[in-house]
Amino acid sequence: MKHQSRHPVDEKLPLGRLSALGLQHVLVMYAGAIAVPLIVGRALKLSPAEVTMLISADLFCCGLVTLIQSFGLGSWFGNRLPVMMGVTFAAVGPMVAIANAVSGVDGARAMFGAGIGAGLLAILIAPLMSRMLRFFPPVVTGTIILVIGVSLMRVGVGWAMGGQDSAAQTVDVARLATMVDDAKAAAAASAAAMPETVAVPALKLAGPIPMNPNPAYGALDDMAIAAFVLVVVLALVKYARGFVCNISILLGIVAGCSVAYAAGKMHFDKVGRANWFELVTPFAFGMPTFDIVMILTLAVVMVVVMIESAGMFLALSDMTGKKIDQAQLAAGLRTDALGTVIGGVFNTFPHTSFSQNVGLVAVTGVKSRWVCVAGGIIMIVLGMLPKMAALVEAIPQFVLGGAGLVMFGMVAAAGIRILSRVDFQNNRFNLYIVALSIGFGLIPLVAPRWAQQMSHNLHPLLESGILLTAVAAVALNLFFNGSRAVPAASHEEHGGIEHSVAQAGKA
């Protein structure tokens, strides 16, 4: 009797390898995982102790929801793919708006209530979102994955540079104050020479606001360390074999940290001050409050999150060779929603699958979901051990930047690989689908303030290049190729994403 071989996604690795590979996933997502509670906590004007509580809760919930997604919880939750879950940046805008309206603990309770309400609504609509699977043939999924990788490159470059491009310059306060004083003097002199009936002229600066280059942005020594990490990773990928090759990103980060510490650029002050153990408790800020407008606002964000997550899951399906059907897609999207509910209960924010970790799967070639299960356990432990969390947080961003260029570029390359199998010769419309969808997706990257004249409520939708690409690609594919389902066999024979479109059409 022949036993069916186990799929690589379900392969259980030795404990030592699982731990190292899981830690690698945690290091890749850690900076993004703690960024949202830092941003929102400061917007809420919370105390340092309360912000620390937000970070611990965030790490704990990231680990818990990752376990549900990768390990599975019954047939309703978890797509059982190598997915790491984290707090979504798509919700930052609405949450900062809430913080501006209601600050302090009351604002936090309002956010948590909105998250619980939006998460419950998202659980209800997840099956509806999963029915869209038939509208994602390779020409659509390949384009989305390509733009995901390109969008993430901005994050990776920002890590290597020491921040996003907005941090490249700082205001020259001294020169600006002089210009303002000169403008006031000129306005006063002009007003004195005019009749009293004439309106006082407005202040007008003599030129643009003076800016100085930020010495911390694009520092040559920081970029040199990022380049060193990149070289280490590439050397390990080419010359190492087996397990060492699989943890090339982790070893590259460790090497970069060693150089950063020797150069005096990595400090452990926060590690010494952090507590050894701190239990994460539900409703630590008090019972959440529920506002229907806030709930509906975050519900719209959850729709964006689920569309982006669908693209991530399809990318992982292609990378791992594990076909994903409508039921699994719904279970994955439902877990996004459940994570948002859990986040509201445990004092944190809406969750999504982290695209950074999709690139890590492509780089290492390790497809086992048990690696992400191990990563989830590590995140839970970090959430309850502030001292260990502080140790990971001490890793400089520019060290992560060198690894980010490899990982995020691999995501884009995965999209190109899928598009290489699309029929462009016999179907010229596919060229237009790809060209215009990429164009729409790049709008927020090349013109970040392009929607400033539009309603602020639309910004979470319009500032996501991934969402714009998904909407454009699906709409253009419907326009040019129609709504007919693509046979599942066509995906398999092209080596693409092996999802069950037939089931989606029947449902």
Short mmCIF file of C-alpha atoms in Angstrom, two decimals:
data_model
loop_
_atom_site.label_atom_id
_atom_site.label_comp_id
_atom_site.label_asym_id
_atom_site.label_seq_id
_atom_site.Cartn_x
_atom_site.Cartn_y
_atom_site.Cartn_z
CA MET A 1 0.00 0.00 0.00
CA LYS A 2 1.41 3.35 -1.08
CA HIS A 3 1.25 6.31 1.24
CA GLN A 4 0.65 9.68 -0.35
CA SER A 5 3.64 11.94 0.17
CA ARG A 6 3.15 14.90 2.46
CA HIS A 7 2.98 18.31 0.79
CA PRO A 8 5.94 20.61 1.62
CA VAL A 9 3.49 23.09 3.22
CA ASP A 10 2.58 20.44 5.81
CA GLU A 11 6.14 19.21 6.38
CA LYS A 12 7.17 19.16 10.05
CA LEU A 13 10.80 20.16 10.45
CA PRO A 14 13.11 19.37 13.40
CA LEU A 15 12.64 21.67 16.39
CA GLY A 16 15.98 23.42 15.99
CA ARG A 17 15.35 24.30 12.36
CA LEU A 18 11.78 25.36 13.12
CA SER A 19 12.97 27.72 15.84
CA ALA A 20 15.66 29.36 13.68
CA LEU A 21 13.38 29.71 10.65
CA GLY A 22 10.53 31.00 12.83
CA LEU A 23 12.84 33.59 14.42
CA GLN A 24 13.86 34.68 10.93
CA HIS A 25 10.21 35.39 10.08
CA VAL A 26 9.79 37.33 13.33
CA LEU A 27 12.82 39.53 12.68
CA VAL A 28 11.57 40.33 9.19
CA MET A 29 8.16 41.51 10.40
CA TYR A 30 9.13 42.95 13.78
CA ALA A 31 9.78 46.53 12.70
CA GLY A 32 6.43 46.69 10.88
CA ALA A 33 4.62 44.97 13.73
CA ILE A 34 5.62 47.52 16.37
CA ALA A 35 5.38 50.60 14.11
CA VAL A 36 1.58 50.88 14.25
CA PRO A 37 1.23 50.86 18.06
CA LEU A 38 4.09 53.39 18.26
CA ILE A 39 2.40 55.73 15.76
CA VAL A 40 -1.10 55.38 17.19
CA GLY A 41 0.07 55.46 20.81
CA ARG A 42 1.83 58.77 20.23
CA ALA A 43 -1.18 60.14 18.32
CA LEU A 44 -3.34 59.24 21.33
CA LYS A 45 -0.84 61.04 23.63
CA LEU A 46 -0.53 57.95 25.82
CA SER A 47 2.16 57.64 28.48
CA PRO A 48 5.34 55.61 27.71
CA ALA A 49 4.06 52.82 29.96
CA GLU A 50 0.76 52.70 28.04
CA VAL A 51 2.57 52.67 24.68
CA THR A 52 4.71 49.79 25.95
CA MET A 53 1.48 47.99 26.87
CA LEU A 54 0.21 48.52 23.29
CA ILE A 55 3.42 47.04 21.84
CA SER A 56 3.30 43.98 24.12
CA ALA A 57 -0.37 43.42 23.27
CA ASP A 58 0.44 43.80 19.58
CA LEU A 59 3.19 41.18 19.66
CA PHE A 60 1.02 38.79 21.66
CA CYS A 61 -1.93 39.13 19.27
CA CYS A 62 0.28 38.88 16.18
CA GLY A 63 1.54 35.55 17.47
CA LEU A 64 -1.92 34.31 18.46
CA VAL A 65 -3.53 35.19 15.12
CA THR A 66 -0.54 33.73 13.23
CA LEU A 67 -1.13 30.43 15.04
CA ILE A 68 -4.81 30.49 14.04
CA GLN A 69 -3.94 31.27 10.41
CA SER A 70 -1.09 28.78 9.91
CA PHE A 71 -2.15 25.99 12.28
CA GLY A 72 -5.88 26.39 11.70
CA LEU A 73 -8.88 26.50 14.00
CA GLY A 74 -11.51 24.11 12.72
CA SER A 75 -12.73 24.55 9.15
CA TRP A 76 -13.76 28.18 9.59
CA PHE A 77 -10.48 29.84 10.50
CA GLY A 78 -6.99 29.51 9.07
CA ASN A 79 -5.90 28.80 5.49
CA ARG A 80 -3.04 26.59 6.75
CA LEU A 81 -0.41 28.31 4.60
CA PRO A 82 2.92 29.80 5.79
CA VAL A 83 1.43 33.17 6.79
CA MET A 84 2.61 35.62 9.44
CA MET A 85 -0.06 38.00 10.72
CA GLY A 86 0.52 41.57 11.88
CA VAL A 87 -1.22 44.89 12.43
CA THR A 88 -2.19 46.56 9.15
CA PHE A 89 -0.93 49.98 8.14
CA ALA A 90 -4.15 50.53 6.15
CA ALA A 91 -5.94 51.38 9.40
CA VAL A 92 -3.38 53.96 10.60
CA GLY A 93 -5.07 56.93 8.88
CA PRO A 94 -8.56 56.32 10.33
CA MET A 95 -7.12 55.51 13.77
CA VAL A 96 -5.04 58.69 13.85
CA ALA A 97 -8.21 60.59 12.89
CA ILE A 98 -9.95 58.96 15.87
CA ALA A 99 -7.00 59.93 18.07
CA ASN A 100 -7.24 63.54 16.88
CA ALA A 101 -10.93 63.59 17.81
CA VAL A 102 -10.65 61.67 21.10
CA SER A 103 -7.22 61.40 22.69
CA GLY A 104 -5.97 59.41 25.66
CA VAL A 105 -7.45 56.23 27.05
CA ASP A 106 -10.95 57.18 25.83
CA GLY A 107 -9.65 57.32 22.26
CA ALA A 108 -7.96 53.94 22.67
CA ARG A 109 -11.19 52.39 23.93
CA ALA A 110 -13.03 53.87 20.94
CA MET A 111 -10.47 52.33 18.56
CA PHE A 112 -10.72 48.92 20.20
CA GLY A 113 -14.53 49.04 20.02
CA ALA A 114 -14.40 50.04 16.36
CA GLY A 115 -12.01 47.16 15.70
CA ILE A 116 -14.29 44.63 17.38
CA GLY A 117 -17.33 45.87 15.45
CA ALA A 118 -15.51 46.02 12.10
CA GLY A 119 -14.00 42.58 12.68
CA LEU A 120 -17.41 41.04 13.32
CA LEU A 121 -18.78 42.62 10.14
CA ALA A 122 -15.75 41.36 8.20
CA ILE A 123 -16.33 37.80 9.47
CA LEU A 124 -19.81 37.97 7.94
CA ILE A 125 -18.64 39.25 4.54
CA ALA A 126 -15.52 37.03 4.23
CA PRO A 127 -17.40 34.29 2.29
CA LEU A 128 -18.65 36.94 -0.13
CA MET A 129 -15.10 38.19 -0.65
CA SER A 130 -13.87 34.65 -1.30
CA ARG A 131 -16.36 34.27 -4.17
CA MET A 132 -14.23 36.77 -6.07
CA LEU A 133 -11.63 34.05 -6.64
CA ARG A 134 -12.89 33.44 -10.17
CA PHE A 135 -12.00 37.04 -11.06
CA PHE A 136 -8.30 36.47 -10.32
CA PRO A 137 -6.75 34.65 -13.31
CA PRO A 138 -2.94 34.72 -13.69
CA VAL A 139 -2.94 38.03 -15.57
CA VAL A 140 -4.58 39.63 -12.53
CA THR A 141 -2.72 37.82 -9.74
CA GLY A 142 0.66 38.25 -11.42
CA THR A 143 0.12 41.99 -11.78
CA ILE A 144 -1.02 42.36 -8.16
CA ILE A 145 1.95 40.39 -6.82
CA LEU A 146 4.35 42.43 -8.95
CA VAL A 147 2.97 45.69 -7.51
CA ILE A 148 3.05 44.24 -3.99
CA GLY A 149 6.79 43.67 -4.43
CA VAL A 150 7.39 47.11 -5.96
CA SER A 151 5.42 48.76 -3.15
CA LEU A 152 7.41 46.88 -0.54
CA MET A 153 10.69 48.00 -2.10
CA ARG A 154 9.90 51.49 -0.82
CA VAL A 155 9.79 50.02 2.69
CA GLY A 156 13.08 48.16 2.20
CA VAL A 157 14.86 51.21 0.76
CA GLY A 158 13.43 53.31 3.61
CA TRP A 159 14.92 50.87 6.12
CA ALA A 160 18.33 51.09 4.45
CA MET A 161 18.20 54.91 4.26
CA GLY A 162 17.12 55.36 7.88
CA GLY A 163 13.52 56.38 7.17
CA GLN A 164 11.11 57.23 4.38
CA ASP A 165 11.99 59.98 1.88
CA SER A 166 9.98 62.52 3.90
CA ALA A 167 12.76 62.30 6.53
CA ALA A 168 15.49 63.29 4.06
CA GLN A 169 15.24 66.96 5.02
CA THR A 170 14.43 68.90 8.18
CA VAL A 171 13.17 72.45 8.53
CA ASP A 172 15.88 75.05 9.15
CA VAL A 173 14.12 76.63 12.12
CA ALA A 174 16.57 79.50 12.56
CA ARG A 175 16.33 80.64 8.94
CA LEU A 176 12.56 80.17 8.95
CA ALA A 177 12.22 82.34 12.07
CA THR A 178 14.29 85.05 10.39
CA MET A 179 12.14 84.89 7.27
CA VAL A 180 8.96 85.15 9.36
CA ASP A 181 10.33 88.16 11.24
CA ASP A 182 11.29 89.82 7.96
CA ALA A 183 7.85 89.10 6.53
CA LYS A 184 6.19 90.60 9.63
CA ALA A 185 8.34 93.71 9.37
CA ALA A 186 7.56 94.10 5.67
CA ALA A 187 3.85 93.63 6.31
CA ALA A 188 3.89 96.17 9.15
CA ALA A 189 5.73 98.74 6.98
CA SER A 190 3.29 98.15 4.15
CA ALA A 191 0.32 98.52 6.47
CA ALA A 192 1.67 101.79 7.91
CA ALA A 193 1.91 103.28 4.42
CA MET A 194 -1.68 102.35 3.52
CA PRO A 195 -4.96 104.04 4.49
CA GLU A 196 -6.77 102.53 7.47
CA THR A 197 -9.64 101.45 5.23
CA VAL A 198 -7.39 99.12 3.26
CA ALA A 199 -7.03 95.56 4.57
CA VAL A 200 -3.71 94.61 6.13
CA PRO A 201 -1.73 92.50 3.63
CA ALA A 202 -1.13 88.87 4.51
CA LEU A 203 2.29 87.66 5.54
CA LYS A 204 4.34 86.42 2.61
CA LEU A 205 7.66 84.65 3.00
CA ALA A 206 10.49 85.73 0.71
CA GLY A 207 10.92 82.20 -0.58
CA PRO A 208 10.18 78.52 0.09
CA ILE A 209 10.50 77.10 3.59
CA PRO A 210 14.26 76.57 4.16
CA MET A 211 15.30 72.95 4.58
CA ASN A 212 18.50 71.27 5.68
CA PRO A 213 19.65 67.77 4.67
CA ASN A 214 19.02 65.32 7.49
CA PRO A 215 22.42 63.83 8.41
CA ALA A 216 20.71 60.71 9.73
CA TYR A 217 19.07 60.00 6.36
CA GLY A 218 21.15 58.13 3.82
CA ALA A 219 24.21 58.13 6.08
CA LEU A 220 27.03 56.44 4.20
CA ASP A 221 28.07 54.25 7.13
CA ASP A 222 24.47 53.04 7.61
CA MET A 223 24.12 52.25 3.91
CA ALA A 224 27.48 50.46 4.01
CA ILE A 225 26.19 48.16 6.76
CA ALA A 226 22.96 47.57 4.79
CA ALA A 227 25.10 46.69 1.75
CA PHE A 228 27.21 44.37 3.91
CA VAL A 229 24.04 42.52 5.02
CA LEU A 230 22.99 42.23 1.37
CA VAL A 231 26.39 40.81 0.38
CA VAL A 232 26.29 38.27 3.24
CA VAL A 233 22.82 37.12 2.22
CA LEU A 234 23.79 36.77 -1.44
CA ALA A 235 27.00 34.90 -0.55
CA LEU A 236 25.05 32.45 1.62
CA VAL A 237 22.42 31.96 -1.09
CA LYS A 238 25.10 31.13 -3.67
CA TYR A 239 27.62 29.14 -1.66
CA ALA A 240 25.79 27.72 1.37
CA ARG A 241 23.71 24.57 1.26
CA GLY A 242 20.76 23.15 3.14
CA PHE A 243 19.76 24.70 6.44
CA VAL A 244 22.40 27.46 6.39
CA CYS A 245 21.09 28.62 3.01
CA ASN A 246 17.53 28.57 4.35
CA ILE A 247 18.40 30.95 7.19
CA SER A 248 20.49 33.28 5.02
CA ILE A 249 18.32 36.27 5.93
CA LEU A 250 18.66 35.57 9.67
CA LEU A 251 22.43 35.11 9.42
CA GLY A 252 22.73 38.28 7.35
CA ILE A 253 20.83 40.24 10.02
CA VAL A 254 23.02 38.77 12.78
CA ALA A 255 26.15 39.72 10.83
CA GLY A 256 24.82 43.22 10.30
CA CYS A 257 23.99 43.57 14.00
CA SER A 258 27.54 42.54 14.90
CA VAL A 259 29.00 45.25 12.66
CA ALA A 260 26.45 47.82 13.90
CA TYR A 261 27.31 47.05 17.54
CA ALA A 262 31.05 47.27 16.85
CA ALA A 263 30.45 50.65 15.20
CA GLY A 264 28.48 51.89 18.22
CA LYS A 265 25.20 52.01 16.30
CA MET A 266 23.32 49.35 18.25
CA HIS A 267 22.44 49.97 21.89
CA PHE A 268 20.82 47.89 24.60
CA ASP A 269 19.69 50.57 27.07
CA LYS A 270 16.02 49.68 26.63
CA VAL A 271 16.80 46.01 27.20
CA GLY A 272 18.20 46.77 30.66
CA ARG A 273 15.17 48.85 31.63
CA ALA A 274 12.54 46.40 30.37
CA ASN A 275 10.72 43.96 32.67
CA TRP A 276 11.33 40.24 32.38
CA PHE A 277 7.66 39.22 32.40
CA GLU A 278 4.38 41.01 31.81
CA LEU A 279 1.04 39.28 31.26
CA VAL A 280 -1.15 40.59 28.43
CA THR A 281 -4.72 40.96 29.71
CA PRO A 282 -7.94 41.75 27.84
CA PHE A 283 -9.56 45.20 28.15
CA ALA A 284 -6.52 46.62 29.97
CA PHE A 285 -7.66 50.14 29.04
CA GLY A 286 -11.24 49.49 30.20
CA MET A 287 -14.30 48.31 28.32
CA PRO A 288 -14.30 49.47 24.68
CA THR A 289 -16.84 51.99 23.40
CA PHE A 290 -18.74 51.54 20.16
CA ASP A 291 -19.38 54.30 17.61
CA ILE A 292 -21.22 53.29 14.44
CA VAL A 293 -19.32 55.75 12.21
CA MET A 294 -15.95 54.53 13.49
CA ILE A 295 -17.03 50.91 13.06
CA LEU A 296 -18.15 51.49 9.45
CA THR A 297 -14.92 53.37 8.70
CA LEU A 298 -12.77 50.47 9.89
CA ALA A 299 -15.12 48.04 8.10
CA VAL A 300 -14.17 49.76 4.82
CA VAL A 301 -10.53 49.34 5.80
CA MET A 302 -11.17 45.63 6.41
CA VAL A 303 -12.52 45.28 2.85
CA VAL A 304 -9.24 46.78 1.61
CA VAL A 305 -7.29 44.45 3.89
CA MET A 306 -9.13 41.37 2.66
CA ILE A 307 -8.57 42.25 -1.00
CA GLU A 308 -4.85 42.70 -0.31
CA SER A 309 -4.77 39.48 1.73
CA ALA A 310 -6.43 37.56 -1.10
CA GLY A 311 -3.50 38.61 -3.30
CA MET A 312 -1.02 37.44 -0.64
CA PHE A 313 -2.72 34.08 -0.28
CA LEU A 314 -2.74 33.54 -4.05
CA ALA A 315 0.95 34.47 -4.16
CA LEU A 316 1.72 31.91 -1.47
CA SER A 317 -0.39 29.35 -3.30
CA ASP A 318 1.78 29.84 -6.37
CA MET A 319 5.08 29.84 -4.46
CA THR A 320 4.28 26.73 -2.45
CA GLY A 321 2.40 24.79 -5.13
CA LYS A 322 -0.44 24.21 -2.66
CA LYS A 323 -3.73 24.94 -4.41
CA ILE A 324 -6.20 27.11 -2.52
CA ASP A 325 -9.94 26.75 -3.05
CA GLN A 326 -12.79 29.06 -2.13
CA ALA A 327 -13.30 27.52 1.32
CA GLN A 328 -9.62 27.96 2.24
CA LEU A 329 -9.59 31.51 0.93
CA ALA A 330 -12.69 32.32 3.00
CA ALA A 331 -11.06 30.75 6.07
CA GLY A 332 -7.95 32.90 5.55
CA LEU A 333 -9.96 36.10 5.11
CA ARG A 334 -12.14 35.20 8.07
CA THR A 335 -8.97 34.92 10.17
CA ASP A 336 -8.01 38.47 9.19
CA ALA A 337 -11.38 39.52 10.59
CA LEU A 338 -11.08 37.34 13.70
CA GLY A 339 -7.64 38.81 14.35
CA THR A 340 -9.19 42.27 14.32
CA VAL A 341 -11.77 41.17 16.91
CA ILE A 342 -9.04 39.58 19.05
CA GLY A 343 -7.00 42.77 18.68
CA GLY A 344 -9.86 44.85 20.02
CA VAL A 345 -10.23 42.54 23.00
CA PHE A 346 -6.49 42.49 23.79
CA ASN A 347 -5.86 46.22 23.28
CA THR A 348 -4.46 46.36 19.76
CA PHE A 349 -5.53 47.03 16.18
CA PRO A 350 -6.80 45.42 12.90
CA HIS A 351 -4.71 42.53 11.54
CA THR A 352 -3.66 41.34 8.11
CA SER A 353 -1.21 38.92 6.51
CA PHE A 354 2.27 40.45 6.29
CA SER A 355 3.52 40.62 2.71
CA GLN A 356 7.14 40.98 3.91
CA ASN A 357 7.07 37.35 4.96
CA VAL A 358 5.80 36.21 1.57
CA GLY A 359 9.12 37.38 0.17
CA LEU A 360 10.96 35.36 2.80
CA VAL A 361 9.20 32.19 1.63
CA ALA A 362 10.43 32.94 -1.89
CA VAL A 363 14.01 33.59 -0.74
CA THR A 364 14.43 30.55 1.52
CA GLY A 365 12.34 28.07 -0.46
CA VAL A 366 11.02 26.72 2.87
CA LYS A 367 7.29 26.22 2.37
CA SER A 368 6.31 24.61 5.68
CA ARG A 369 3.50 26.37 7.54
CA TRP A 370 4.96 24.98 10.77
CA VAL A 371 7.75 27.55 10.46
CA CYS A 372 5.12 30.28 10.82
CA VAL A 373 3.53 28.35 13.69
CA ALA A 374 6.94 28.51 15.40
CA GLY A 375 7.14 32.21 14.55
CA GLY A 376 3.72 32.74 16.12
CA ILE A 377 4.83 31.06 19.33
CA ILE A 378 7.94 33.25 19.42
CA MET A 379 5.77 36.36 18.99
CA ILE A 380 3.53 35.31 21.89
CA VAL A 381 6.60 34.80 24.08
CA LEU A 382 8.02 38.19 23.05
CA GLY A 383 4.70 39.79 23.95
CA MET A 384 4.97 38.45 27.49
CA LEU A 385 8.74 39.00 27.85
CA PRO A 386 9.32 42.73 27.36
CA LYS A 387 13.08 42.31 27.83
CA MET A 388 13.33 39.91 24.88
CA ALA A 389 11.06 42.12 22.80
CA ALA A 390 13.31 45.09 23.56
CA LEU A 391 16.33 43.06 22.41
CA VAL A 392 14.75 42.46 19.00
CA GLU A 393 13.58 46.08 18.85
CA ALA A 394 17.19 47.21 19.28
CA ILE A 395 18.07 45.98 15.77
CA PRO A 396 18.77 49.10 13.65
CA GLN A 397 16.47 49.60 10.67
CA PHE A 398 19.37 49.91 8.22
CA VAL A 399 20.39 46.34 9.09
CA LEU A 400 16.94 45.14 8.08
CA GLY A 401 17.19 47.24 4.91
CA GLY A 402 19.88 45.06 3.37
CA ALA A 403 17.73 41.96 3.83
CA GLY A 404 14.57 43.80 2.74
CA LEU A 405 15.93 44.51 -0.72
CA VAL A 406 16.33 40.78 -1.34
CA MET A 407 12.99 39.70 0.11
CA PHE A 408 10.80 42.37 -1.43
CA GLY A 409 12.48 42.08 -4.80
CA MET A 410 11.68 38.36 -4.71
CA VAL A 411 7.98 39.17 -4.30
CA ALA A 412 8.10 41.31 -7.45
CA ALA A 413 10.02 38.56 -9.24
CA ALA A 414 7.30 36.06 -8.29
CA GLY A 415 4.75 38.31 -9.98
CA ILE A 416 6.90 38.55 -13.10
CA ARG A 417 7.20 34.76 -13.14
CA ILE A 418 3.42 34.40 -13.14
CA LEU A 419 3.04 37.03 -15.89
CA SER A 420 5.61 35.20 -18.01
CA ARG A 421 3.07 32.40 -18.39
CA VAL A 422 0.25 34.70 -19.50
CA ASP A 423 -0.71 34.58 -23.18
CA PHE A 424 0.26 38.00 -24.53
CA GLN A 425 0.79 36.85 -28.12
CA ASN A 426 -2.71 35.60 -28.88
CA ASN A 427 -4.53 37.96 -26.51
CA ARG A 428 -3.26 41.50 -26.94
CA PHE A 429 -5.76 42.77 -24.34
CA ASN A 430 -3.66 41.24 -21.58
CA LEU A 431 -0.95 43.83 -22.31
CA TYR A 432 -3.41 46.62 -21.58
CA ILE A 433 -4.56 44.93 -18.37
CA VAL A 434 -1.00 44.69 -17.05
CA ALA A 435 0.14 48.11 -18.28
CA LEU A 436 -2.75 50.12 -16.85
CA SER A 437 -3.00 48.15 -13.61
CA ILE A 438 0.68 48.75 -12.85
CA GLY A 439 0.21 52.41 -13.73
CA PHE A 440 -2.66 52.79 -11.26
CA GLY A 441 -0.71 50.92 -8.60
CA LEU A 442 2.26 53.24 -8.91
CA ILE A 443 0.23 56.43 -8.41
CA PRO A 444 0.53 56.45 -4.58
CA LEU A 445 4.25 55.66 -4.88
CA VAL A 446 5.20 58.46 -7.28
CA ALA A 447 2.58 60.98 -6.08
CA PRO A 448 1.86 60.21 -2.41
CA ARG A 449 -0.40 63.28 -2.02
CA TRP A 450 -2.40 62.74 -5.19
CA ALA A 451 -5.70 62.39 -3.29
CA GLN A 452 -5.31 65.46 -1.07
CA GLN A 453 -8.22 67.27 -2.79
CA MET A 454 -10.55 64.31 -2.23
CA SER A 455 -12.56 63.35 0.82
CA HIS A 456 -10.32 62.26 3.70
CA ASN A 457 -12.60 59.24 4.22
CA LEU A 458 -11.46 57.88 0.85
CA HIS A 459 -7.75 58.10 1.64
CA PRO A 460 -7.42 54.54 3.06
CA LEU A 461 -8.69 53.30 -0.30
CA LEU A 462 -6.81 55.69 -2.57
CA GLU A 463 -3.44 55.52 -0.82
CA SER A 464 -3.06 51.76 -1.25
CA GLY A 465 -1.29 51.00 -4.51
CA ILE A 466 -2.04 47.31 -4.01
CA LEU A 467 -5.78 47.98 -3.79
CA LEU A 468 -5.75 50.29 -6.83
CA THR A 469 -3.92 47.60 -8.79
CA ALA A 470 -6.37 44.89 -7.69
CA VAL A 471 -9.44 46.95 -8.59
CA ALA A 472 -7.97 48.07 -11.92
CA ALA A 473 -6.77 44.59 -12.90
CA VAL A 474 -10.08 42.91 -12.06
CA ALA A 475 -12.12 45.62 -13.80
CA LEU A 476 -9.93 45.64 -16.92
CA ASN A 477 -9.92 41.85 -17.12
CA LEU A 478 -13.72 41.85 -16.93
CA PHE A 479 -13.88 44.53 -19.62
CA PHE A 480 -11.50 42.84 -22.05
CA ASN A 481 -11.85 39.14 -21.28
CA GLY A 482 -15.31 38.91 -19.73
CA SER A 483 -16.48 37.26 -16.53
CA ARG A 484 -16.14 33.67 -17.68
CA ALA A 485 -14.34 31.45 -15.21
CA VAL A 486 -10.84 30.37 -16.15
CA PRO A 487 -10.58 26.57 -16.02
CA ALA A 488 -8.53 25.36 -13.10
CA ALA A 489 -6.51 23.21 -15.46
CA SER A 490 -5.18 26.28 -17.23
CA HIS A 491 -3.54 27.42 -14.00
CA GLU A 492 -1.98 24.03 -13.44
CA GLU A 493 -0.61 23.57 -16.93
CA HIS A 494 1.05 26.98 -16.75
CA GLY A 495 2.49 26.18 -13.33
CA GLY A 496 0.49 29.04 -11.85
CA ILE A 497 -1.80 29.34 -8.88
CA GLU A 498 -3.74 26.12 -8.59
CA HIS A 499 -6.95 27.40 -7.08
CA SER A 500 -10.28 25.74 -7.66
CA VAL A 501 -12.18 28.19 -9.86
CA ALA A 502 -14.81 25.59 -10.59
CA GLN A 503 -15.86 25.55 -6.95
CA ALA A 504 -15.95 29.34 -6.90
CA GLY A 505 -18.27 29.32 -9.90
CA LYS A 506 -20.64 26.80 -8.30
CA ALA A 507 -20.86 28.61 -4.96
#
